[in-house]
CSV table of C-alpha atoms in Angstrom, one decimal:
chain,number,residue,atom,x,y,z
A,1,MET,CA,64.0,-55.3,2.9
A,2,SER,CA,61.5,-58.0,4.2
A,3,ILE,CA,58.1,-58.3,2.7
A,4,SER,CA,56.7,-57.3,6.1
A,5,THR,CA,58.6,-54.1,6.3
A,6,PHE,CA,57.6,-53.3,2.6
A,7,TYR,CA,53.9,-53.6,3.5
A,8,HIS,CA,54.2,-51.5,6.7
A,9,LYS,CA,55.8,-48.7,4.6
A,10,ILE,CA,53.0,-48.8,1.9
A,11,THR,CA,50.4,-48.8,4.7
A,12,TYR,CA,51.9,-45.7,6.4
A,13,SER,CA,52.4,-43.9,3.0
A,14,LEU,CA,48.7,-44.5,2.2
A,15,PHE,CA,47.7,-43.4,5.6
A,16,PHE,CA,49.5,-40.1,5.4
A,17,LEU,CA,48.3,-39.7,1.9
A,18,GLY,CA,44.6,-40.0,3.0
A,19,ILE,CA,45.3,-37.3,5.7
A,20,SER,CA,46.9,-35.0,3.2
A,21,TYR,CA,43.8,-35.4,0.9
A,22,ALA,CA,41.4,-34.8,3.6
A,23,LEU,CA,43.2,-31.7,4.8
A,24,SER,CA,43.4,-30.3,1.2
A,25,ALA,CA,39.6,-31.1,0.5
A,26,GLN,CA,38.8,-29.1,3.7
A,27,ALA,CA,40.9,-26.2,2.5
A,28,VAL,CA,38.8,-25.8,-0.8
A,29,PRO,CA,36.2,-23.2,0.0
A,30,THR,CA,32.5,-23.9,-0.9
A,31,ASN,CA,30.2,-21.2,-2.2
A,32,PRO,CA,26.6,-21.7,-0.8
A,33,CYS,CA,25.4,-19.1,-3.1
A,34,LYS,CA,26.4,-20.5,-6.4
A,35,ASP,CA,22.9,-22.0,-7.0
A,36,VAL,CA,21.1,-18.9,-5.9
A,37,TRP,CA,20.7,-16.8,-9.1
A,38,VAL,CA,18.2,-14.8,-11.2
A,39,ALA,CA,18.2,-13.4,-14.7
A,40,THR,CA,15.9,-11.5,-17.0
A,41,ASP,CA,15.6,-10.5,-20.6
A,42,SER,CA,16.5,-6.9,-21.3
A,43,LYS,CA,12.9,-5.5,-21.7
A,44,ILE,CA,9.2,-5.9,-21.9
A,45,LEU,CA,8.0,-4.1,-25.1
A,46,MET,CA,4.3,-3.3,-25.6
A,47,PHE,CA,1.8,-0.8,-26.8
A,48,SER,CA,0.0,1.6,-24.5
A,49,PRO,CA,-3.7,0.6,-24.4
A,50,GLU,CA,-6.1,3.0,-26.0
A,51,PRO,CA,-9.0,4.2,-23.8
A,52,GLY,CA,-11.3,1.2,-23.3
A,53,GLU,CA,-9.0,-1.3,-24.8
A,54,ILE,CA,-8.1,-4.5,-22.8
A,55,ILE,CA,-4.6,-6.0,-23.0
A,56,LYS,CA,-4.1,-9.5,-21.5
A,57,PRO,CA,-1.3,-9.7,-18.9
A,58,ILE,CA,2.0,-11.1,-20.2
A,59,LEU,CA,4.4,-13.5,-18.6
A,60,VAL,CA,7.5,-11.7,-17.5
A,61,PRO,CA,10.5,-13.1,-19.1
A,62,VAL,CA,12.7,-14.2,-16.0
A,63,ASN,CA,14.5,-17.2,-14.9
A,64,GLY,CA,16.1,-18.1,-11.6
A,65,SER,CA,16.8,-20.7,-9.1
A,66,LEU,CA,13.9,-22.9,-8.0
A,67,SER,CA,15.1,-23.4,-4.4
A,68,PRO,CA,12.3,-23.0,-2.0
A,69,LEU,CA,14.7,-21.2,0.3
A,70,ILE,CA,14.7,-18.2,-1.8
A,71,GLU,CA,12.2,-15.4,-1.0
A,72,TRP,CA,11.4,-13.3,-4.2
A,73,THR,CA,10.1,-9.8,-4.1
A,74,TRP,CA,9.5,-7.2,-7.0
A,75,THR,CA,10.1,-3.5,-6.8
A,76,PRO,CA,7.8,-1.7,-7.6
A,77,ALA,CA,5.1,-4.3,-7.1
A,78,LEU,CA,2.3,-2.6,-9.1
A,79,GLY,CA,1.5,-4.7,-12.2
A,80,MET,CA,3.0,-7.8,-11.0
A,81,VAL,CA,0.3,-10.5,-10.8
A,82,ASP,CA,-0.3,-14.1,-10.7
A,83,LYS,CA,-2.1,-16.1,-13.5
A,84,ASN,CA,-5.4,-15.3,-11.8
A,85,GLY,CA,-4.8,-11.6,-11.6
A,86,ASN,CA,-3.9,-11.6,-7.8
A,87,ASP,CA,-0.7,-10.2,-6.2
A,88,GLY,CA,2.3,-11.6,-7.9
A,89,SER,CA,4.9,-9.4,-6.3
A,90,ARG,CA,6.5,-12.3,-4.5
A,91,LEU,CA,6.7,-14.7,-7.4
A,92,LEU,CA,9.7,-15.6,-9.6
A,93,GLN,CA,7.7,-15.5,-12.8
A,94,PRO,CA,4.8,-13.3,-12.3
A,95,TYR,CA,2.7,-11.8,-15.3
A,96,PHE,CA,2.8,-8.1,-16.0
A,97,ASP,CA,-0.8,-6.5,-16.2
A,98,ILE,CA,-0.6,-3.0,-17.7
A,99,GLN,CA,-4.1,-2.3,-16.7
A,100,LYS,CA,-2.9,-2.1,-13.0
A,101,LEU,CA,-1.0,1.1,-13.9
A,102,GLY,CA,-4.2,3.0,-14.5
A,103,ASP,CA,-5.4,4.8,-17.6
A,104,LEU,CA,-2.3,5.8,-19.6
A,105,GLY,CA,-4.5,7.4,-22.2
A,106,GLY,CA,-2.4,5.8,-25.0
A,107,ASN,CA,0.7,7.6,-23.8
A,108,ALA,CA,4.3,6.3,-23.8
A,109,PHE,CA,5.6,5.0,-20.5
A,110,LYS,CA,9.0,3.7,-19.4
A,111,THR,CA,10.3,2.3,-16.1
A,112,SER,CA,12.6,-0.5,-14.7
A,113,PHE,CA,11.3,-3.3,-12.4
A,114,ILE,CA,13.9,-5.1,-10.0
A,115,ILE,CA,13.5,-8.6,-8.7
A,116,LYS,CA,15.4,-9.6,-5.5
A,117,GLY,CA,16.1,-13.0,-4.1
A,118,LYS,CA,17.1,-13.6,-0.5
A,119,ALA,CA,18.0,-16.8,1.0
A,120,PRO,CA,18.3,-15.9,4.8
A,121,SER,CA,19.5,-19.4,5.7
A,122,LEU,CA,22.3,-19.3,3.3
A,123,GLY,CA,23.0,-15.6,3.6
A,124,CYS,CA,22.6,-15.1,-0.1
A,125,ASN,CA,21.1,-12.2,-2.0
A,126,VAL,CA,20.7,-11.8,-5.9
A,127,PHE,CA,18.9,-9.3,-8.0
A,128,ALA,CA,18.1,-8.4,-11.7
A,129,SER,CA,16.2,-5.8,-13.4
A,130,ILE,CA,14.0,-5.6,-16.5
A,131,ASP,CA,13.0,-2.5,-18.4
A,132,VAL,CA,9.3,-2.1,-19.2
A,133,ILE,CA,8.7,0.1,-22.4
A,134,ILE,CA,5.2,1.0,-23.2
A,135,LEU,CA,5.0,2.6,-26.7
A,136,ALA,CA,2.5,5.2,-27.8
A,137,ARG,CA,0.9,4.2,-31.1
A,138,VAL,CA,1.9,6.4,-34.1
A,139,LYS,CA,-1.3,7.1,-35.9
A,140,PRO,CA,-1.1,8.9,-39.2
A,141,TYR,CA,-4.2,10.4,-40.8
A,142,ASP,CA,-5.0,9.1,-44.3
A,143,ALA,CA,-6.0,12.4,-46.0
A,144,ILE,CA,-5.3,16.1,-46.1
A,145,THR,CA,-7.4,18.9,-47.8
A,146,PRO,CA,-4.8,21.7,-48.0
A,147,ASN,CA,-7.2,24.5,-49.2
A,148,GLY,CA,-6.5,27.2,-46.6
A,149,ASP,CA,-9.7,26.7,-44.5
A,150,ASP,CA,-7.6,25.6,-41.3
A,151,LEU,CA,-9.4,22.2,-41.4
A,152,ASN,CA,-7.1,19.3,-42.4
A,153,ASP,CA,-4.7,21.6,-44.0
A,154,TYR,CA,-1.7,19.6,-42.9
A,155,TRP,CA,-1.0,16.0,-42.3
A,156,ALA,CA,-1.6,15.1,-38.6
A,157,ILE,CA,0.3,12.2,-36.9
A,158,ASP,CA,-0.9,11.4,-33.5
A,159,ASN,CA,1.9,10.8,-30.9
A,160,ILE,CA,4.7,11.7,-33.1
A,161,SER,CA,6.0,14.0,-30.6
A,162,SER,CA,6.7,10.8,-28.5
A,163,TYR,CA,9.5,9.9,-30.8
A,164,PRO,CA,11.8,12.8,-31.5
A,165,GLU,CA,14.2,10.6,-33.4
A,166,ALA,CA,11.6,9.5,-35.8
A,167,THR,CA,12.1,9.9,-39.5
A,168,ILE,CA,9.2,10.7,-41.9
A,169,THR,CA,9.1,10.3,-45.6
A,170,VAL,CA,6.4,10.8,-48.1
A,171,ILE,CA,6.9,9.8,-51.8
A,172,ASP,CA,4.9,10.2,-54.9
A,173,ARG,CA,3.8,7.6,-57.3
A,174,TRP,CA,7.1,7.5,-59.1
A,175,GLY,CA,9.0,7.0,-55.8
A,176,THR,CA,10.4,10.5,-55.6
A,177,PRO,CA,10.5,12.0,-51.9
A,178,VAL,CA,8.2,15.0,-51.7
A,179,PHE,CA,8.6,15.4,-47.9
A,180,GLU,CA,11.2,14.4,-45.3
A,181,GLY,CA,10.9,15.4,-41.6
A,182,LYS,CA,11.8,14.6,-38.0
A,183,GLY,CA,9.7,13.7,-35.1
A,184,GLU,CA,11.2,16.4,-32.9
A,185,THR,CA,10.3,19.2,-35.5
A,186,TYR,CA,7.3,17.7,-37.1
A,187,GLU,CA,4.6,19.6,-35.1
A,188,GLU,CA,6.3,23.0,-36.1
A,189,ARG,CA,7.0,21.9,-39.7
A,190,PRO,CA,4.4,19.4,-40.8
A,191,PHE,CA,3.6,18.1,-44.3
A,192,ARG,CA,1.3,20.6,-46.0
A,193,GLY,CA,1.0,19.1,-49.4
A,194,LYS,CA,3.7,21.1,-50.8
A,195,LEU,CA,7.1,20.6,-52.3
A,196,ASP,CA,9.5,23.5,-52.3
A,197,SER,CA,6.4,25.8,-51.6
A,198,LYS,CA,4.8,24.4,-54.8
A,199,LEU,CA,1.3,22.6,-54.4
A,200,LEU,CA,1.4,19.0,-55.0
A,201,PRO,CA,-1.4,17.6,-57.2
A,202,THR,CA,-4.3,15.7,-56.0
A,203,GLY,CA,-3.6,12.0,-55.6
A,204,VAL,CA,-2.4,9.2,-53.4
A,205,TYR,CA,1.1,9.3,-51.8
A,206,MET,CA,2.9,6.7,-49.8
A,207,TYR,CA,4.6,7.2,-46.5
A,208,ARG,CA,7.1,5.5,-44.3
A,209,ILE,CA,7.6,6.5,-40.6
A,210,LYS,CA,10.5,5.1,-38.6
A,211,PRO,CA,9.6,5.9,-34.9
A,212,ASN,CA,12.7,4.3,-33.3
A,213,ALA,CA,14.7,1.1,-33.1
A,214,ASP,CA,12.0,-0.5,-30.8
A,215,TYR,CA,9.1,0.4,-33.0
A,216,PRO,CA,8.5,-1.3,-36.4
A,217,ASP,CA,8.2,1.0,-39.4
A,218,VAL,CA,4.7,2.5,-40.0
A,219,VAL,CA,3.8,2.5,-43.8
A,220,GLY,CA,0.7,3.5,-45.6
A,221,SER,CA,-1.0,5.9,-48.1
A,222,LEU,CA,-2.0,9.4,-47.7
A,223,THR,CA,-4.4,11.2,-50.2
A,224,ILE,CA,-4.1,14.8,-51.0
A,225,ILE,CA,-7.6,16.1,-51.8
A,226,ARG,CA,-8.0,19.8,-53.3
């Protein structure tokens, strides 16, 4: 084989290899939506404001594509604001302003917000959701006077009915439980300063309330006054 013929064969081989590579590259599908994405944390957790209490808006924990081709919308839009308190329902990272929900009266509230992203020029759509959990504050009273006059005869715990799975424990100074109850039944069977129908002595007792997995334990002291 002459040198000239050898080089011709190499040239033809490289030419056809180039065509083969080009065809295979064209055959690989491209995904124009791979960079269009959005993701949120699982929830926003906060306490319900008491009447007259002001709570500052908090940044919604969400991330997503920064492409200007994407149009963002929040559903529902109520509560989503920008850093100046204006409508933020079309922002990727708005603030959540609980005051926009109106007067909750300190009550519990739970809902889900959905963020949708559309890129019409790419034909892409994405969405994610985030739960908003507003906790009612558990507020135990600090004393009872169980003397039968129907005034402070039992231990009142505001909003305990909002947490039916709550566990309630009262112990004496030696660490012995003198009362154990549940949130779902507490209003019917509250602590009345008794243990097995016997009056407990005047003094200071400690309590621990576990409302639920989202709510930290509530601990403190309770005084029985006779």
